Coordinates of C-alpha atoms in Angstrom, one line a residue:
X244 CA 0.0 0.0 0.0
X245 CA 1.2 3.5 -0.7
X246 CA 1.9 6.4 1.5
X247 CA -1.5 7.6 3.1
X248 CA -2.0 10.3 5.4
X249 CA -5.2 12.0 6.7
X250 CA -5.9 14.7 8.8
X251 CA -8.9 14.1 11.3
X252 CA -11.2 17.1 12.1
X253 CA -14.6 14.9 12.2
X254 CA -17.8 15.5 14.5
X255 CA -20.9 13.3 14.7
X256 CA -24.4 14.1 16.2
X257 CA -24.6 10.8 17.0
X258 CA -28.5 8.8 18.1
X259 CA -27.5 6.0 20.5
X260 CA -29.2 2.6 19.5
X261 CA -30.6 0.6 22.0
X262 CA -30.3 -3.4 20.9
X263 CA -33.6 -5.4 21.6
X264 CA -31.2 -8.6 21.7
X265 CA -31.1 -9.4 25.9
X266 CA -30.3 -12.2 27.7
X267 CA -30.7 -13.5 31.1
X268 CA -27.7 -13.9 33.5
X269 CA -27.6 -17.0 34.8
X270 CA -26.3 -16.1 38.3
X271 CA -28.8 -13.5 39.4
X272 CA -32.0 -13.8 36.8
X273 CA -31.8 -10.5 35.6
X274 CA -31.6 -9.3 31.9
X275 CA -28.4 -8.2 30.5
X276 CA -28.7 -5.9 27.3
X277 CA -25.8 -5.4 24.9
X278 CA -25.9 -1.8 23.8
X279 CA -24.1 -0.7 20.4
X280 CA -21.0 1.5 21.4
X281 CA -20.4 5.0 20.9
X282 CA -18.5 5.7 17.2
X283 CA -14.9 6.0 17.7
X284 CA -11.9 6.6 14.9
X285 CA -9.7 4.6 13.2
X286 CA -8.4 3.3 9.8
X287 CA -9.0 0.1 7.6
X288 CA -7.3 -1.7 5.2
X289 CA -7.8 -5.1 3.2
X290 CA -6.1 -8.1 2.7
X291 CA -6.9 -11.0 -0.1
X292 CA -9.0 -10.8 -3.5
X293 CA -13.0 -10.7 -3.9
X294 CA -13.1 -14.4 -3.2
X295 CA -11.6 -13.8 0.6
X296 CA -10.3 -17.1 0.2
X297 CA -6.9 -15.6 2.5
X298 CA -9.2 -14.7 5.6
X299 CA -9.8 -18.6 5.9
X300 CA -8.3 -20.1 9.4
X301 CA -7.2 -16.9 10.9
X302 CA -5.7 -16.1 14.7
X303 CA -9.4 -16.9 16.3
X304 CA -9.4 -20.5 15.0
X305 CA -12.7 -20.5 13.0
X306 CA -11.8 -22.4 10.4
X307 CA -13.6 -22.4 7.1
X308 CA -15.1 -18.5 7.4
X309 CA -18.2 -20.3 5.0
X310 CA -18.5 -23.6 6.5
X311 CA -19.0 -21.9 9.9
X312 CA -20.9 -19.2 9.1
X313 CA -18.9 -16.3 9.2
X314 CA -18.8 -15.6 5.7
X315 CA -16.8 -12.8 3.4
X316 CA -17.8 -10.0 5.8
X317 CA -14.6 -10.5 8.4
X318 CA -11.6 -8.5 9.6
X319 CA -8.3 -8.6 11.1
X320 CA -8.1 -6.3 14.1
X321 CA -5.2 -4.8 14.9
X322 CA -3.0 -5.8 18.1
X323 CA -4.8 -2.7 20.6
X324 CA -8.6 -4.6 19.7
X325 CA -7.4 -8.2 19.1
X326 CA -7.0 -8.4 23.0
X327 CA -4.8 -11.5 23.2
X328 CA -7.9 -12.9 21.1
X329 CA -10.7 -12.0 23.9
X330 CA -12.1 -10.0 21.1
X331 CA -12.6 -13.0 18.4
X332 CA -16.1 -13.5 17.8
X333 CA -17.3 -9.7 18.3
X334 CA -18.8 -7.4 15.5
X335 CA -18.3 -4.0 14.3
X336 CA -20.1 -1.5 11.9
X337 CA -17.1 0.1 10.1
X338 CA -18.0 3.4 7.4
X339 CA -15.4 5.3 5.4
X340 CA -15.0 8.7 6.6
X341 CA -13.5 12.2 5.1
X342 CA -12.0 9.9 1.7
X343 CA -12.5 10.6 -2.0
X344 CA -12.5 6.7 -2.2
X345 CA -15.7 6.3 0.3
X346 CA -19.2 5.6 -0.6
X347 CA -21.3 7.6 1.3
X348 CA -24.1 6.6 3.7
X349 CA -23.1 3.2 3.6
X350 CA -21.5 0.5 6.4
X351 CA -20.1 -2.8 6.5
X352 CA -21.0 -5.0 9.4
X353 CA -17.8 -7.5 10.4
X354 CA -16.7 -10.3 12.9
X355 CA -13.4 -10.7 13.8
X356 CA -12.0 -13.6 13.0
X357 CA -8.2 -13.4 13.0
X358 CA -5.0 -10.8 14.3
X359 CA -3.7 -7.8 12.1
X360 CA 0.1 -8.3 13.5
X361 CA 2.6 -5.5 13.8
X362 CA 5.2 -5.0 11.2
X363 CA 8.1 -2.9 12.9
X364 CA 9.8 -2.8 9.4
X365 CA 7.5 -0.2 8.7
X366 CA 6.4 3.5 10.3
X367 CA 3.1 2.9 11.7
X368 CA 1.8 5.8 9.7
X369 CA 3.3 4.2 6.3
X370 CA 3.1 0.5 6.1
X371 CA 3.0 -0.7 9.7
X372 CA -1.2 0.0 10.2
X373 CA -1.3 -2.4 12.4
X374 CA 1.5 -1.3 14.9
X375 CA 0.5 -0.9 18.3
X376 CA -1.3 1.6 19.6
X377 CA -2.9 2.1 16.4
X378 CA -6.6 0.9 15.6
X379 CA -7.1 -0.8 12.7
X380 CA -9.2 -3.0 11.1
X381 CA -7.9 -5.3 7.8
X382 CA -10.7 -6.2 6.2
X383 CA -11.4 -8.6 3.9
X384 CA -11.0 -7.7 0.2
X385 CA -15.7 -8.0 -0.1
X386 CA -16.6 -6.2 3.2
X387 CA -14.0 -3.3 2.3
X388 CA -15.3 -3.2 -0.9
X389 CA -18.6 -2.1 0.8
X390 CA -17.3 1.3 2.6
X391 CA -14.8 2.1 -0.2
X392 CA -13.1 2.1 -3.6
X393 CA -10.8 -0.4 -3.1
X394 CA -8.0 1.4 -4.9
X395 CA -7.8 3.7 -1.8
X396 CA -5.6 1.1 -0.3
X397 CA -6.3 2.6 3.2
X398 CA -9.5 5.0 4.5
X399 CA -10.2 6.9 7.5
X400 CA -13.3 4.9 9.1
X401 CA -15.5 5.3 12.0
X402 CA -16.3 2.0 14.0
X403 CA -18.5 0.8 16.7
X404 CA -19.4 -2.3 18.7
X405 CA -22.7 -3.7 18.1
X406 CA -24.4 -7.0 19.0
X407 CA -23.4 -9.9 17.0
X408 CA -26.8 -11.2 15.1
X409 CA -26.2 -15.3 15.1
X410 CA -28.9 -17.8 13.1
X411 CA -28.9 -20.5 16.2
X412 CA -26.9 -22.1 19.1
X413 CA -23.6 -22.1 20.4
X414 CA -21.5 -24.4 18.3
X415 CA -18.8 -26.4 20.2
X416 CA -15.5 -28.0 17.6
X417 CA -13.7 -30.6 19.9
X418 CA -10.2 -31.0 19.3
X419 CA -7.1 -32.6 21.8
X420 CA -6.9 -36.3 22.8
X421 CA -8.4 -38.6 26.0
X422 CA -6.3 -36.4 28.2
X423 CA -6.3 -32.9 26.9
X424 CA -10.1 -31.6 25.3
X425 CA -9.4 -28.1 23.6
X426 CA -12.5 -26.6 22.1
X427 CA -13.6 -23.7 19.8
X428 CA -16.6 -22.2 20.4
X429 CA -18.4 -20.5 17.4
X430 CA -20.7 -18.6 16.1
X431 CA -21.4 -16.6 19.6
X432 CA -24.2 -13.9 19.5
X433 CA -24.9 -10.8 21.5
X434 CA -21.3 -9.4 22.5
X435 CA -19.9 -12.0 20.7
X436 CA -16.8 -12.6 23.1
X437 CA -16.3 -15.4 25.7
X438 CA -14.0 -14.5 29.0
X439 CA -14.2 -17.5 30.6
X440 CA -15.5 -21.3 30.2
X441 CA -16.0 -24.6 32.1
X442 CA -16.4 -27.9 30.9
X443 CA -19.1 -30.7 33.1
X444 CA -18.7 -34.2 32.4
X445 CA -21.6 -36.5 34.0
X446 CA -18.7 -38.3 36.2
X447 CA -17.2 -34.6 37.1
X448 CA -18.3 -31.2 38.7
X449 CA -17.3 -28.3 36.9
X450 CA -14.0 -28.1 35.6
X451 CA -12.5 -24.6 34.4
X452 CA -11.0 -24.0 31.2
X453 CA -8.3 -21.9 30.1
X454 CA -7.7 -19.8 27.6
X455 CA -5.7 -21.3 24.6
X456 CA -5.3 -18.6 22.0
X457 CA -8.4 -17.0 19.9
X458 CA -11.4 -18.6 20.4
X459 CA -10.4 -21.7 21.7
X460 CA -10.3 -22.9 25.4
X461 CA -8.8 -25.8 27.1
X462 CA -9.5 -28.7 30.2
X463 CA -6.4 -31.0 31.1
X464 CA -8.8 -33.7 32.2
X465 CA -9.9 -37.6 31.2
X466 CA -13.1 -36.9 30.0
X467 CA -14.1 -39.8 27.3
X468 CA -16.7 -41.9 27.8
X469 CA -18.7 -38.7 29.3
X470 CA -21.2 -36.4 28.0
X471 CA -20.3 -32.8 28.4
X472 CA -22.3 -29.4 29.6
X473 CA -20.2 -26.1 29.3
X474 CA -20.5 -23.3 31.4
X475 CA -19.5 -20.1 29.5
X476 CA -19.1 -16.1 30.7
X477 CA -19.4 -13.1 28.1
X478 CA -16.6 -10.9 28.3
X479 CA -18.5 -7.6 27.6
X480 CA -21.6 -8.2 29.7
X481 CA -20.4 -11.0 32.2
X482 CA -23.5 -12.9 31.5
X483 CA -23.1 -16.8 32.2
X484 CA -25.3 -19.1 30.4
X485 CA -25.1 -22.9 30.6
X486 CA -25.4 -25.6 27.9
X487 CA -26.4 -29.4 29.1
X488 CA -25.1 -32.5 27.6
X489 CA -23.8 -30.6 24.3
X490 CA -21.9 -33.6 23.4
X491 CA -22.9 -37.4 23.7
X492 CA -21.3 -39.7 25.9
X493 CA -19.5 -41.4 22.7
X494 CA -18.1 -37.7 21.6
X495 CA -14.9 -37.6 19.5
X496 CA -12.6 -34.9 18.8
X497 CA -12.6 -33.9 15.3
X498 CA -16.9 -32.6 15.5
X499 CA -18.4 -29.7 15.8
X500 CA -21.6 -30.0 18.3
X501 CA -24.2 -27.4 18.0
X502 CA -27.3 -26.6 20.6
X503 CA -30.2 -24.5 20.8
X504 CA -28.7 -21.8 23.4
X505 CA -27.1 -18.5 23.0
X506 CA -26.4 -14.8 23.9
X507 CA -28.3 -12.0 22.6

């Protein structure tokens, strides 16, 4: 990418949204509601072709972005949002701002799905976008294509949090051996992000998990032969919701398990 500077003099008169997506916290009974955020600045980029076939795997640990759900509209966040990967999973409405290259009006809705790293080669305001304490998003090729020409190369954007919109459960990929269960948990609505997670086997009480990289947490425990419940806390709201017997007794690493439960 070229050279790109900007200079930001940018006000908004801004109407807070309240989400209608709530859930109920599983300690206390009350309802937790996950609010979009305010609209805060930063810059985007994008990495791959139209066919986002390079935003594929990616830092979280989704996988197949298709396969799982997550589609073409993804990004890379930069070190400052990626959070040690606490922020996989969440969503952000991303518009061009104060560009020749922007479309007007218009915004891209994205998950996170994978790190932006640094790149200490470059000067953070000429090739290293992604060097800490910038925020940035790299976008796939499709979803910048939405907010911008994609000639531009780079844009000025304004970005907020909002709640992540998911079609069904929780979904649960199993990976490890007998001794060591690591699992990836998917296609999380409402915030989106998971802070903390235990794992019940019918023989065991609960057993905490810790966090792997990404999305992915992990119990150093014999658990075959033993159909699992997990326990698991939002990171935004703190709202703990609990899914029974996700996986049979006769469960195998290598499959995805899905259920009916999620956040909103």
């Amino acid at each position: 990418m070229g050279s790109v500077s900007h200079s930001w003099s940018i006000s908004f008169f801004l109407v807070a949204l309240t989400s209608t997506f709530v859930g109920t916290s599983m300690a206390t009974g009350y309802t937790t509601v996950f609010r979009p955020s305010q609209w805060s600045l930063a810059h985007a980029t994008f990495y791959g072709d139209e066919t986002a076939s390079a935003t594929m795997g990616g830092a979280c640990g989704y996988g197949n972005l298709f396969q799982n759900g997550y589609g073409t509209d993804t990004a890379a966040l930069s070190t400052v949002l990626f959070n040690n990967g606490y922020a996989c999973g969440t969503c952000y409405q991303i518009m061009c701002a104060q560009s020749p290259w922007c479309y007007k009006g218009v915004f891209a809705t994205v998950t996170a799905t994978n790190l932006c790293p640094p790149n200490w080669s470059e000067d953070s305001n000429n090739g290293g976008w992604c060097n800490p304490p910038r925020v940035h998003f790299d976008m796939s090729k499709p979803a910048f294509m939405k907010i911008a020409q994609w000639k531009a190369g780079i844009v000025p954007v304004m970005y907020r949090r909002v709640p992540c919109i998911r079609p069904g459960g929780l979904r649960f990929s199993f990976q490890g051996n007998g001794y060591w269960l690591l699992v990836y948990v998917m296609n999380v609505g409402g915030a989106g992000d998971i802070a903390n997670m235990w794992v019940k086997g019918t023989k065991t009480g609960w057993i905490s998990m810790s966090h792997n990289w990404g999305a992915s947490y992990q119990a150093f425990a014999s658990l075959g032969g033993q159909a699992l419940s997990f326990k698991i806390t939002s990171y935004t709201t703190k709202e703990t919701i609990c899914a029974w017997n996700v996986a049979p007794a006769n469960w195998n690493v290598g499959l995805t398990y899905n259920t009916n439960l999620n956040f909103r």
